[in-house]
Coordinates of C-alpha atoms and ligand atoms in Angstrom, one line a residue:
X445 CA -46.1 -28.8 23.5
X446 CA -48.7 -27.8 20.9
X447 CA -48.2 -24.4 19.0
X448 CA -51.5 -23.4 17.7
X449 CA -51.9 -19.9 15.8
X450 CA -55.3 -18.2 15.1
X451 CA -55.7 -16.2 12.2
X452 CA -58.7 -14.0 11.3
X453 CA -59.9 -12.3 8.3
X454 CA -62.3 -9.4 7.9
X455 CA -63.1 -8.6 4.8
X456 CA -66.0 -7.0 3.2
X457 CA -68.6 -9.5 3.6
X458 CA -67.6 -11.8 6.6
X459 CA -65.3 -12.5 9.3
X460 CA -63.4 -16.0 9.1
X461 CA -60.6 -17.5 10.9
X462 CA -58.3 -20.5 10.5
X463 CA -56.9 -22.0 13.4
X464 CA -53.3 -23.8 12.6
X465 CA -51.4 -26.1 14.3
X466 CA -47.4 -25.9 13.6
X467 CA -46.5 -29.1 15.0
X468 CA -48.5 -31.3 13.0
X469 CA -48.7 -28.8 10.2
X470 CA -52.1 -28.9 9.5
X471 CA -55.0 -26.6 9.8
X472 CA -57.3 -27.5 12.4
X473 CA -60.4 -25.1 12.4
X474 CA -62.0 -22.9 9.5
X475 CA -65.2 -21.0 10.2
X476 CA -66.7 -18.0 8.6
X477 CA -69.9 -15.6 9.4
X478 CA -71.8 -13.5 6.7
X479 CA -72.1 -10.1 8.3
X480 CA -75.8 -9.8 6.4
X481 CA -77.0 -13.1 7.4
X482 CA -75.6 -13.1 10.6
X483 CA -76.2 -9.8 12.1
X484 CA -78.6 -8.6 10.0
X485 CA -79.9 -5.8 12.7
X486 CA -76.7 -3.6 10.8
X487 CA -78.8 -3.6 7.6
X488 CA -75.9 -4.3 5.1
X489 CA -76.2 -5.7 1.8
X490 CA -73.3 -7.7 0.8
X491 CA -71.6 -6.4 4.1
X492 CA -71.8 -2.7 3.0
X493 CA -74.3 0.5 3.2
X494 CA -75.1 2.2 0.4
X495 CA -76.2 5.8 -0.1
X496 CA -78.4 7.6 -2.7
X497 CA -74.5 8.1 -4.2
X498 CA -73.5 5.7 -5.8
X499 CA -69.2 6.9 -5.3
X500 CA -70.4 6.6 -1.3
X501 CA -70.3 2.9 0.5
X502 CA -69.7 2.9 4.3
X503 CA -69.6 -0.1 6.6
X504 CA -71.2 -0.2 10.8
X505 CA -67.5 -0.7 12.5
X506 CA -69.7 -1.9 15.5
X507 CA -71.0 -4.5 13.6
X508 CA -67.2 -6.0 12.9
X509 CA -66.8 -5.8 16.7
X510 CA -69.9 -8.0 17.4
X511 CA -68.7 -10.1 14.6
X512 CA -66.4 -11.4 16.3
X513 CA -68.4 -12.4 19.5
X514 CA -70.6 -14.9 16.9
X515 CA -68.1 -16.2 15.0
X516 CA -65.6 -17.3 18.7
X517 CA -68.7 -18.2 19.9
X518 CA -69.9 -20.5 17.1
X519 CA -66.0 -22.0 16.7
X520 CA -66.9 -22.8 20.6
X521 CA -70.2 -24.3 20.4
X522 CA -68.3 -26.1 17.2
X523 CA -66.1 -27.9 19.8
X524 CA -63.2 -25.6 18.7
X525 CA -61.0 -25.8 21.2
X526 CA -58.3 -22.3 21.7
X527 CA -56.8 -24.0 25.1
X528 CA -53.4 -24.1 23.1
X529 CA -53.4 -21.2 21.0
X530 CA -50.2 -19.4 21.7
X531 CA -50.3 -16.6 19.0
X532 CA -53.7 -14.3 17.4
X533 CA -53.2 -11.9 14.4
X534 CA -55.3 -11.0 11.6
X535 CA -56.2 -9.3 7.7
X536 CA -58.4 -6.2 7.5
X537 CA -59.9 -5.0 3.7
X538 CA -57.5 -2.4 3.7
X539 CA -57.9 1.3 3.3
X540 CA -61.5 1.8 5.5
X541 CA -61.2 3.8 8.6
X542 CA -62.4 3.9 12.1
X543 CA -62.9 6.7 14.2
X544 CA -62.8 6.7 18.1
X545 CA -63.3 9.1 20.6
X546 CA -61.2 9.6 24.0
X547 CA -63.2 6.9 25.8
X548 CA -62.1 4.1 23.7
X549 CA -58.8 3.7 25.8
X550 CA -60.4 2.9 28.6
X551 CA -62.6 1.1 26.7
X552 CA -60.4 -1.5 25.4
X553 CA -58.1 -1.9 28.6
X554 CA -62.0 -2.9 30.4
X555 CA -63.5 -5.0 28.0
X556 CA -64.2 -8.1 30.1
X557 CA -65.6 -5.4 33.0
X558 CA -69.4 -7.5 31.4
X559 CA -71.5 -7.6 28.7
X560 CA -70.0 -8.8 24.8
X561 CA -68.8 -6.5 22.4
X562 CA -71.4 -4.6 21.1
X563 CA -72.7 -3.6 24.7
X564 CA -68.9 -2.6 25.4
X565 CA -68.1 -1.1 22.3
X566 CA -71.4 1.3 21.6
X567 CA -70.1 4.4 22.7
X568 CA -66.8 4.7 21.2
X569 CA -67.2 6.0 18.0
X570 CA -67.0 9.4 16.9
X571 CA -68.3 8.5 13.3
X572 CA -70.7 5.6 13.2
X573 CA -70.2 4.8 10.1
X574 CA -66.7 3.7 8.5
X575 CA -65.8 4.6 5.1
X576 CA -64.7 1.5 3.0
X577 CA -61.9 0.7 -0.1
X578 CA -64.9 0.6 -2.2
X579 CA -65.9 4.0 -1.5
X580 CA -64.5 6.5 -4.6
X581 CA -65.9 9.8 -3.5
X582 CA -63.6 11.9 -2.4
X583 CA -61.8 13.1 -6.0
X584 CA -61.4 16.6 -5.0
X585 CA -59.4 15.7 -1.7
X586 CA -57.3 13.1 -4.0
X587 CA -56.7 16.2 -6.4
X588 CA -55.9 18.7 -3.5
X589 CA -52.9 16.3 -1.9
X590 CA -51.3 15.2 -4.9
X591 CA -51.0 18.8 -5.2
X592 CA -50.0 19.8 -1.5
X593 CA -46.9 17.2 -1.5
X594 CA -45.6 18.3 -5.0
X595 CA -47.9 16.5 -7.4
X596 CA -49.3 13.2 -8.5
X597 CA -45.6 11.6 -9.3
X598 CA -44.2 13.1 -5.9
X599 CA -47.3 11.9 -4.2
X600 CA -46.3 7.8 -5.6
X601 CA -42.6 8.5 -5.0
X602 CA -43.7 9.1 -1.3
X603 CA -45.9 7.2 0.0
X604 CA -46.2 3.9 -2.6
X605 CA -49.5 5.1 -4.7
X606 CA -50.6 8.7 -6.1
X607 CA -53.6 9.6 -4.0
X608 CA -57.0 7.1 -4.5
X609 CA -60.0 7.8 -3.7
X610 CA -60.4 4.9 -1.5
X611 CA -57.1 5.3 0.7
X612 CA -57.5 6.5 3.8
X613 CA -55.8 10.1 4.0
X614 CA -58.6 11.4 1.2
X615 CA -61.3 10.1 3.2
X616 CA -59.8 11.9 6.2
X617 CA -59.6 14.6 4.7
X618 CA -63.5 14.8 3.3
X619 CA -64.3 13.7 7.1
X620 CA -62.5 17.0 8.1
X621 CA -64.2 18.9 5.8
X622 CA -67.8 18.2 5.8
X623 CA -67.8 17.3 10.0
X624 CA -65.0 19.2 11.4
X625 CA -66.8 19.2 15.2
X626 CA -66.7 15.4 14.5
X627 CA -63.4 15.1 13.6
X628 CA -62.0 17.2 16.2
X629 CA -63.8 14.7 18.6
X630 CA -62.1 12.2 17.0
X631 CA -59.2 10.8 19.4
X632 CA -57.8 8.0 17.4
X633 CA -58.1 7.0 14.0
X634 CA -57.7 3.2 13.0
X635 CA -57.8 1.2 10.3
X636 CA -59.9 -1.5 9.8
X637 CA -56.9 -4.0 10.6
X638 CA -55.8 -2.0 14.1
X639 CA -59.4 -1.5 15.4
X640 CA -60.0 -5.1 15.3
X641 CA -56.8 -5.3 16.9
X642 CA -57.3 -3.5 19.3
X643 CA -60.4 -5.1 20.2
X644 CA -57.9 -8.7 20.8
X645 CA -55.2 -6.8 22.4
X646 CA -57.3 -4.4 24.7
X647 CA -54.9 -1.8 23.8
X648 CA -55.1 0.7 21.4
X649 CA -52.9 -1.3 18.4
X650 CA -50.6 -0.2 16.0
X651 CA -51.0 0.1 12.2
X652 CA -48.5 -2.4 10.4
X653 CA -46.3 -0.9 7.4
X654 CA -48.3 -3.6 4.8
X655 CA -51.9 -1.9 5.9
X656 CA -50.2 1.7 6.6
X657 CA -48.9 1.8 2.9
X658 CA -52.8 2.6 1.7
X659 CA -53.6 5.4 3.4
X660 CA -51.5 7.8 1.0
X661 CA -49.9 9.1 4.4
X662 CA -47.1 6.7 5.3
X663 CA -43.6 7.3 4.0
X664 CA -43.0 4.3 1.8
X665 CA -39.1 4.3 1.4
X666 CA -38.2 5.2 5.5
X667 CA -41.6 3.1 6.8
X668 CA -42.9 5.5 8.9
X669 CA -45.7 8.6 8.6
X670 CA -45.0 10.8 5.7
X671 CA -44.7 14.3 7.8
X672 CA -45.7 16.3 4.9
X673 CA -48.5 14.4 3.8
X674 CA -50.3 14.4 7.3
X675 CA -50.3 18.1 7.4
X676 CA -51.7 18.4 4.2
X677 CA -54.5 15.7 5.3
X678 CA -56.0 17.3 7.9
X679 CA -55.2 19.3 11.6
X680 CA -53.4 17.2 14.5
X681 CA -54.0 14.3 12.4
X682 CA -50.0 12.6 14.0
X683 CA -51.9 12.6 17.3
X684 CA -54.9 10.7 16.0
X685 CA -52.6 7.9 14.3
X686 CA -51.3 4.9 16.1
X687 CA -47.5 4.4 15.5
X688 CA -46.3 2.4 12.0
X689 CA -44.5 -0.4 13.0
X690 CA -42.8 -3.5 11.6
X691 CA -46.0 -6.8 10.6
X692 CA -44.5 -9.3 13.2
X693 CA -45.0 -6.6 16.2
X694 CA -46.3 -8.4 19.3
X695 CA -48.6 -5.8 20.7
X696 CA -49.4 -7.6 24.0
X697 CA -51.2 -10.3 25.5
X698 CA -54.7 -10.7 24.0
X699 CA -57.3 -9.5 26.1
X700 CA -58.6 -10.8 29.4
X701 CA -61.9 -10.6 27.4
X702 CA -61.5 -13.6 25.0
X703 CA -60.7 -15.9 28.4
X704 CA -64.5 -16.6 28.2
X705 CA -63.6 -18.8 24.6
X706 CA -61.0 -20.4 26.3
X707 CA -57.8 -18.4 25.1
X708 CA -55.1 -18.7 27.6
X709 CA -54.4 -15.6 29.4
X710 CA -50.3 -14.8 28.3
X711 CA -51.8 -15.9 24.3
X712 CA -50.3 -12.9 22.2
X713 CA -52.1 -10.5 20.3
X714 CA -50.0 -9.4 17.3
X715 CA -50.5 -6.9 14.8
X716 CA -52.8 -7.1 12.1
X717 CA -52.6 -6.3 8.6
X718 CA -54.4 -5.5 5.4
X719 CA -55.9 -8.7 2.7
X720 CA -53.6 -8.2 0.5
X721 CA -50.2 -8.4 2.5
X722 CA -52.1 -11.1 4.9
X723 CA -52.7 -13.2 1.3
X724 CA -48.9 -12.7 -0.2
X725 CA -48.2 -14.6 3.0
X726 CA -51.1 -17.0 2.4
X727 CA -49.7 -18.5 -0.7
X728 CA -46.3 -18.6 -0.2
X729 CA -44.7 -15.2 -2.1
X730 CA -41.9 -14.3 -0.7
X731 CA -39.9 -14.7 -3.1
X732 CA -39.8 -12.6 -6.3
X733 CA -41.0 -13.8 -9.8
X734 CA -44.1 -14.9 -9.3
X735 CA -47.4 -13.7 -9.1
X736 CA -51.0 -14.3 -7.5
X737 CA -54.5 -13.5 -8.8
X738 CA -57.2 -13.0 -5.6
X739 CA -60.7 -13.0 -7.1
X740 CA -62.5 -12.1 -4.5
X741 CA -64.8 -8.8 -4.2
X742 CA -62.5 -7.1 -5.4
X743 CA -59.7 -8.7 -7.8
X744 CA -56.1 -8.3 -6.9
X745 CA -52.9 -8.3 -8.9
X746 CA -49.8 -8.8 -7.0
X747 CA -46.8 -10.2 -6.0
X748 CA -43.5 -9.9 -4.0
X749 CA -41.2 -6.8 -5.0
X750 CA -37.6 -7.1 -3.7
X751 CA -36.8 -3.1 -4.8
X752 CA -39.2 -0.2 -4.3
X753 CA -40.3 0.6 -7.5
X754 CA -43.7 2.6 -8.2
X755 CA -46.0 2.6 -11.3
X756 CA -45.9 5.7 -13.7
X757 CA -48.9 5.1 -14.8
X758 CA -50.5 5.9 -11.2
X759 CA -52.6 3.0 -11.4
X760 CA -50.7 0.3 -9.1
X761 CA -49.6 -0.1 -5.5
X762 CA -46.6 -0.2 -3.5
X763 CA -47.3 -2.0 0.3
X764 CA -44.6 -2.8 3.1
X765 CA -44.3 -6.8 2.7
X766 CA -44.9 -8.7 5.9
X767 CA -41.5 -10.7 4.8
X768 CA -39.5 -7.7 4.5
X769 CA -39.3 -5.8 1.6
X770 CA -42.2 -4.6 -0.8
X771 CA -45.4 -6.1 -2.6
X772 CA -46.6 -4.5 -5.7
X773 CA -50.3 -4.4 -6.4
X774 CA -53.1 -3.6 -8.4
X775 CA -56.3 -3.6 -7.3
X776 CA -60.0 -4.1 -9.6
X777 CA -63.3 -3.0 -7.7
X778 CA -64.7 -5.2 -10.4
X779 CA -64.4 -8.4 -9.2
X780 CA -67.1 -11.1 -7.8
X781 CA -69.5 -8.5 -8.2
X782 CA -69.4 -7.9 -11.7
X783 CA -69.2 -11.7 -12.5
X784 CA -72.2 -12.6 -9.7
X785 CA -74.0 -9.6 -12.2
X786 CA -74.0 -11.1 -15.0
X787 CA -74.8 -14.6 -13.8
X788 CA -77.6 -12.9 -12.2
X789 CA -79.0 -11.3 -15.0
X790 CA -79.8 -14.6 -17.0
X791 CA -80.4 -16.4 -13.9
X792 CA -77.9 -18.8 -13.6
X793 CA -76.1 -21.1 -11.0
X794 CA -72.2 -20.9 -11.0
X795 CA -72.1 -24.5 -12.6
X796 CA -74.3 -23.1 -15.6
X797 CA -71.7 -20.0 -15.4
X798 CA -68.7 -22.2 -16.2
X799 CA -71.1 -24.5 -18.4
X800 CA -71.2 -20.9 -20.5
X801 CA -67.1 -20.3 -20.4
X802 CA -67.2 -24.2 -21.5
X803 CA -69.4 -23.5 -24.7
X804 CA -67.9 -20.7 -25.9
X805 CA -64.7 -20.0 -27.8
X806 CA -61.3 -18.2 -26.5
X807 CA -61.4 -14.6 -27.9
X808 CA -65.5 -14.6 -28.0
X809 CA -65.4 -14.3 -31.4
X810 CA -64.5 -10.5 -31.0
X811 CA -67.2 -9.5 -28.3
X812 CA -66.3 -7.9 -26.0
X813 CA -67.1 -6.0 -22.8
X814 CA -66.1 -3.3 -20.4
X815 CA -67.7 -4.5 -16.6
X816 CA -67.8 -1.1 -15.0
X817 CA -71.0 -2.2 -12.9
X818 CA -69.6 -0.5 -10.5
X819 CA -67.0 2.6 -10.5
X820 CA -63.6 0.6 -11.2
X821 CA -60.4 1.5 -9.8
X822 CA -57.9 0.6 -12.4
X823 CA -58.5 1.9 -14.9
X824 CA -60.3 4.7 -13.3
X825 CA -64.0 5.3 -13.8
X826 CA -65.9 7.5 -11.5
X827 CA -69.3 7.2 -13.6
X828 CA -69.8 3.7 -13.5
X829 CA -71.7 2.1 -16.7
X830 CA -71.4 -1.4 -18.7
X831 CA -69.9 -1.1 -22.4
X832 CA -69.6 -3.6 -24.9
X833 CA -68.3 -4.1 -28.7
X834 CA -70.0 -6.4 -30.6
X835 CA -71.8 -8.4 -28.0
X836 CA -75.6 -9.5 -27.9
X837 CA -77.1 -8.6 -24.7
X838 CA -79.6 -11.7 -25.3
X839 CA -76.7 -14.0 -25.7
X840 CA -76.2 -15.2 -22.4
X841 CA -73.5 -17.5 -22.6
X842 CA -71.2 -14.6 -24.7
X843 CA -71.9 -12.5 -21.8
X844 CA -70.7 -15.2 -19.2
X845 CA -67.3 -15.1 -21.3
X846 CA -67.4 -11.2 -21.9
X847 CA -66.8 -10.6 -18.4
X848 CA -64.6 -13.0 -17.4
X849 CA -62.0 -12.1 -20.5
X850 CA -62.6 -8.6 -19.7
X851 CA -61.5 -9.4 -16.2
X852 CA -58.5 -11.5 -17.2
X853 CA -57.1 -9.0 -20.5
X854 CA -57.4 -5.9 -17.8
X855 CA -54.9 -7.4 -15.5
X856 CA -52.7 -8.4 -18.2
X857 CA -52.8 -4.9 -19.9
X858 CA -52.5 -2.9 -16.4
X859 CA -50.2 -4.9 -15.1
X860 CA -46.7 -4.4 -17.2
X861 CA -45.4 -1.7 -14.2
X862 CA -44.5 -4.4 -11.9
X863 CA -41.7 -6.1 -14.6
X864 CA -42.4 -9.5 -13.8
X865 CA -43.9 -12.0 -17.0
X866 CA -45.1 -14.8 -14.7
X867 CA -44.3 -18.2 -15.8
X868 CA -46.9 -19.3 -12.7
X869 CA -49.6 -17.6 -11.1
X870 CA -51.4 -18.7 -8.0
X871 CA -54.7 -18.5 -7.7
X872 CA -56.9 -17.9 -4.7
X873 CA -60.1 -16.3 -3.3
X874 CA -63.5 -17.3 -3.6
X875 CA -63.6 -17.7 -7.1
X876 CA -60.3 -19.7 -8.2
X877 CA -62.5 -22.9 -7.1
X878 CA -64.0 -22.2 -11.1
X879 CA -61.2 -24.2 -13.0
X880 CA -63.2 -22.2 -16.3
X881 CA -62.3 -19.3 -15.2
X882 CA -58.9 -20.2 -14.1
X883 CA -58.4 -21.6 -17.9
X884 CA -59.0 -18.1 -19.2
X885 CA -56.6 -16.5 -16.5
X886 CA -53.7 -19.4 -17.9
X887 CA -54.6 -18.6 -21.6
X888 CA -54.6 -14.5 -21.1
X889 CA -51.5 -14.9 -19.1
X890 CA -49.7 -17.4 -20.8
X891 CA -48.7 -19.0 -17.7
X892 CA -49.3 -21.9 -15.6
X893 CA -51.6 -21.4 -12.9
X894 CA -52.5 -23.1 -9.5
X895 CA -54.9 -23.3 -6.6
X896 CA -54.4 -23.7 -3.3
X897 CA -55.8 -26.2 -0.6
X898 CA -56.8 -23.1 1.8
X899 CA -59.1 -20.6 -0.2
X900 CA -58.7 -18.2 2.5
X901 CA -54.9 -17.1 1.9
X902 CA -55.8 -14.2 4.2
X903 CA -56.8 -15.6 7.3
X904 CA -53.9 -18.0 6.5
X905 CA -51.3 -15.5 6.3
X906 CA -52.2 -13.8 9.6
X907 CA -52.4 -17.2 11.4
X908 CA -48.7 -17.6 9.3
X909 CA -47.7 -14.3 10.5
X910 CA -49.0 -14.8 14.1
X911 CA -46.7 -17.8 14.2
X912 CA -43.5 -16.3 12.8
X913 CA -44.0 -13.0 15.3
X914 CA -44.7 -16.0 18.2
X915 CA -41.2 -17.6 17.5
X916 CA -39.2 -14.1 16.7
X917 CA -40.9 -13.1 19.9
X918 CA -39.1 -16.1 22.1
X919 CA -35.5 -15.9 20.4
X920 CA -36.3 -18.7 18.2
X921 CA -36.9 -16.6 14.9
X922 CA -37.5 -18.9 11.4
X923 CA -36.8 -18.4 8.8
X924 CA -40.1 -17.2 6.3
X925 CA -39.9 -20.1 3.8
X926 CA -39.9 -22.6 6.6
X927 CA -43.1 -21.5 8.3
X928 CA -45.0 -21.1 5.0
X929 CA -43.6 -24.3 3.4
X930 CA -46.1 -27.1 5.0
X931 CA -49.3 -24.6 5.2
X932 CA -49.1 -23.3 1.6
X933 CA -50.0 -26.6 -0.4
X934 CA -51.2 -26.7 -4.1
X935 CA -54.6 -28.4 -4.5
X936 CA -53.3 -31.8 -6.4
X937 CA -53.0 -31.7 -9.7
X938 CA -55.1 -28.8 -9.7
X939 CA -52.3 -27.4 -12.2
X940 CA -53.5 -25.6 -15.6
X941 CA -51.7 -25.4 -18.6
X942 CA -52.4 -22.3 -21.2
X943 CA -53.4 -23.9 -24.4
X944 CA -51.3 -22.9 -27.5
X945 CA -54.6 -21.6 -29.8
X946 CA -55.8 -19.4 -26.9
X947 CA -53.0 -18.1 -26.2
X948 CA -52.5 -16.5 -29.3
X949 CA -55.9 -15.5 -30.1
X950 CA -55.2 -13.4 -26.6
X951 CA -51.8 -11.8 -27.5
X952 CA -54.3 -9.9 -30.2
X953 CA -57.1 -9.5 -28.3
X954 CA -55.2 -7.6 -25.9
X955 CA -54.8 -4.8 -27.9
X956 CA -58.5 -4.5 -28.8
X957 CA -59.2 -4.3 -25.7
X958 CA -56.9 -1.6 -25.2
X959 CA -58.8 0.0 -28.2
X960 CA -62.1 -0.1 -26.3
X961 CA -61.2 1.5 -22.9
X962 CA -59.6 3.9 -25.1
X963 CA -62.7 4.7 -26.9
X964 CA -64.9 4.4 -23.9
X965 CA -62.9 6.3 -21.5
X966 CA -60.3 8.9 -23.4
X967 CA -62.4 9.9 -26.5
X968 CA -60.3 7.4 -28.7
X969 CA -61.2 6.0 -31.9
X970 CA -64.2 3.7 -32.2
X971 CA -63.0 0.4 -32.8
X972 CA -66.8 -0.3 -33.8
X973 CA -69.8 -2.3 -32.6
X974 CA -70.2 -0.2 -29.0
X975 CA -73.1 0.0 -26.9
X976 CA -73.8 0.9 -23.2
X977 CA -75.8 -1.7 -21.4
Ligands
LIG1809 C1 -56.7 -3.1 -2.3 C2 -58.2 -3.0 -2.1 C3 -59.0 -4.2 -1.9 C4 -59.4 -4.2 -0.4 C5 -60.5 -5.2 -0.1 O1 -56.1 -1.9 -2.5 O2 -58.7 -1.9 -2.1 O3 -58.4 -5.4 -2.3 O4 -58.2 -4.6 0.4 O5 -60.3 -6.4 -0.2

């Protein structure tokens, strides 16, 4: 018998999947689609659609549904064969919404009634455009629930996070208020994890606790919706939310639909969840005391967190882990986009990039910069704007540094909440295939720091998580350590040590850093050298 497990991955830009096989323990298909080059009729630029404000950054939900049609089909013209897959689950970017009028029921449950997904799915929406994580415009509605459930403290306490702009009960809320006619014609409310979900399962899916925990509406200590904060969010908004269940939920067999890619009909379509839950399963944290960086389009902080514990600072995360227990995270809008900015703007390739971390020395002789390119989540800033101390816009290769330290010394400050001083940090998205930058990340941290043999630690997780609801689901539960063991390999010797020098040159830089968000961004004093770019 062959168990093979399919898991998929939207996120911002594309939709991937990895297609494991337990018995041999290997992984037998990875493919990924750009939405822009792909299905360019949806007009997105990097995946995204951006509006005369800047704080405002939607997505086409119809163009994730179609996404999926080109990338089975091009696994299938790829020779990829889904005969024996026994299991489907997936990751969502967390946080964006999608909103469905009464006739996607039926919808779903008749998807294979002709056509593909786009010709099916067209008239379901009730809002055509979905609001994303990196949207940041709703500060008033953030301000008006903290306030409705007791205040910013009671607000964390609750649900896992004060409210953000980004999470999904705010952007509910502004929905409500600036289209109320739309929103009343809204029957069901997903996220971007249960929609596509839905789409597999022909059923209307539930949210899992791991994506549920960023939408500033689920109750984080009893893992269901937070009563108090869905009445503050907006009117009937329990009847518009799928039911909070447990990540390893089988939701049913995966629609007659995907028979035309060769899926066997009694395949099971389990719940989905967000990136970052999908990617604590991806590389292998279920235990505590370790962390993983994700540099992707967004960065991402985070690790395992055995107790509920929440940030006083308001800045980090609480999530359901798909293990059990909690993750803690912080996120940084700032990621890829900021570094593919600067490379960019002196027109370099990524190897002349790390060519500039290699030429430069740790600390940057001082310079430094603040890579608000866009507005940044942690720490907060609404009006986004580049600062930097000391640092030659001309210089090129200081610049290449700048924003890579900057990147590295934010974590490090932001991240002191969560209690844990990794000894080893894992590595993963895009990015951590730029052993430069993963030098910087082993200096900062003082820590010793890894990569892993699968760069998508999403997808992998929800094909990980597919498999463990598959075996729980037959009687034959394992045990969490055992199904990641043999997927979640270390690239060989790919293992980097924090040099001694750079090390400490970071233990002081920290604090000027600290100095300069405090000057740029709370009116503290000027540590000298500052200029807006
Ligand atoms: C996490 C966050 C991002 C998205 C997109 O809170 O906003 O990491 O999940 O990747």
């Amino acid at each position: 018998m062959v168990d093979r497990f399919l898991g998929f991955d939207a996120s911002t830009q594309s939709l991937s999947a990895v297609l494991i096989d337990c018995d041999t323990q290997t992984v037998i298909a990875e493919h990924s689609i750009s939405y822009d080059e792909m299905l360019p009729l949806y007009c997105t630029e990097n995946g995204v659609l951006r509006s005369e404000d800047p704080t405002v950054v939607h997505s086409p939900p119809l163009m994730w549904a179609e996404a999926i049609d080109v990338l089975l089909a091009g696994m299938r013209s790829a020779g990829v064969d889904f005969s024996d897959v026994k299991a489907v689950s997936g990751s969502g970017q967390q946080h964006g919404s999608v909103y469905l009028n009464g006739s996607a029921e039926q919808t779903f449950s008749s998807l294979d009634a002709g056509g593909n997904l786009a010709d099916r799915m067209k008239g379901v929406f009730s809002r055509d455009t979905s609001p994303i994580w990196m949207d940041s415009s709703t500060s008033a509605q953030c301000e008006a629930l903290n306030e409705a459930v007791g205040g910013r403290q009671a607000m964390a306490e609750g649900t896992g996070s004060v409210a953000f702009e980004r999470f999904t009960g705010p952007q509910i809320r502004k929905f409500y208020e600036e289209s109320e006619s739309a929103y009343e014609n809204t029957a069901t409310i997903h996220l971007v994890s249960s929609f596509m979900a839905s789409i597999l399962s022909g059923r209307h899916a539930p949210i899992d606790t791991g994506d549920g925990a960023g939408m500033n509406l689920m109750d984080i200590s009893k893992l269901s919706w937070h009563p108090k904060c869905l009445e503050a969010t907006a009117p009937d908004l329990a009847k518009k939310l799928p039911p909070v269940v447990s990540s390893d939920t089988v939701v049913g067999p995966v629609s007659a639909y995907f028979t035309r890619y060769g899926f066997p009909a009694d395949a099971l379509s389990v719940v989905w969840s967000g990136d970052n839950p999908n990617s604590l399963i991806g590389v292998g944290l279920v235990e505590a005391g370790r962390v993983a960086i994700s540099l992707g389009t967004s960065d991402t902080y985070f690790g395992f967190m055995p107790e509920l514990h929440v940030d006083p600072a308001g800045e980090g995360h609480v999530f359901g882990a798909p293990c059990g227990g909690y993750m803690s995270l912080i996120c940084f809008k700032n990621g890829s986009l900021a570094r593919e900015r600067v490379r960019d703007r002196y027109g370099y390739s990524w190897g002349e990039f790390s060519k500039a971390l290699a030429s430069t020395p740790a600390g940057n002789e001082g310079r430094i910069m603040l890579p608000y390119f866009e507005p940044e989540i942690v720490p907060r800033v609404l009006d986004p704007g580049v600062r930097t101390y000391g640092l030659d816009e001309k210089d090129a290769d200081a610049n290449c540094r700048a924003v890579v330290e900057a990147q590295m010394l934010s974590m490090k400050l932001h991240a002191g909440w969560m209690g844990v001083e990794p000894l080893t940090i894992y590595a993963t998205g895009g990015a951590s295939a730029n052993r430069r930058i993963l030098q910087v990340m082993a200096d900062v941290h003082n820590a010793e720091v890894y990569q892993f043999e699968q760069g998508n630690s999403a997808a992998l997780g929800a094909a990980l998580r597919a498999a463990h609801a598959y075996f729980k689901d037959r009687g034959e539960e394992r045990a969490w350590g055992e199904i990641v063991e043999s997927f979640v390999m270390q690239v060989a010797g790919s293992r980097m040590e924090p040099h001694a020098d750079a090390v400490r040159v970071y233990a002081d830089m920290v604090g000027c850093y600290a100095a300069c968000e405090e000057h740029a961004l709370r009116g503290g004093p000027d540590p000298g050298g500052g200029r807006d770019v």
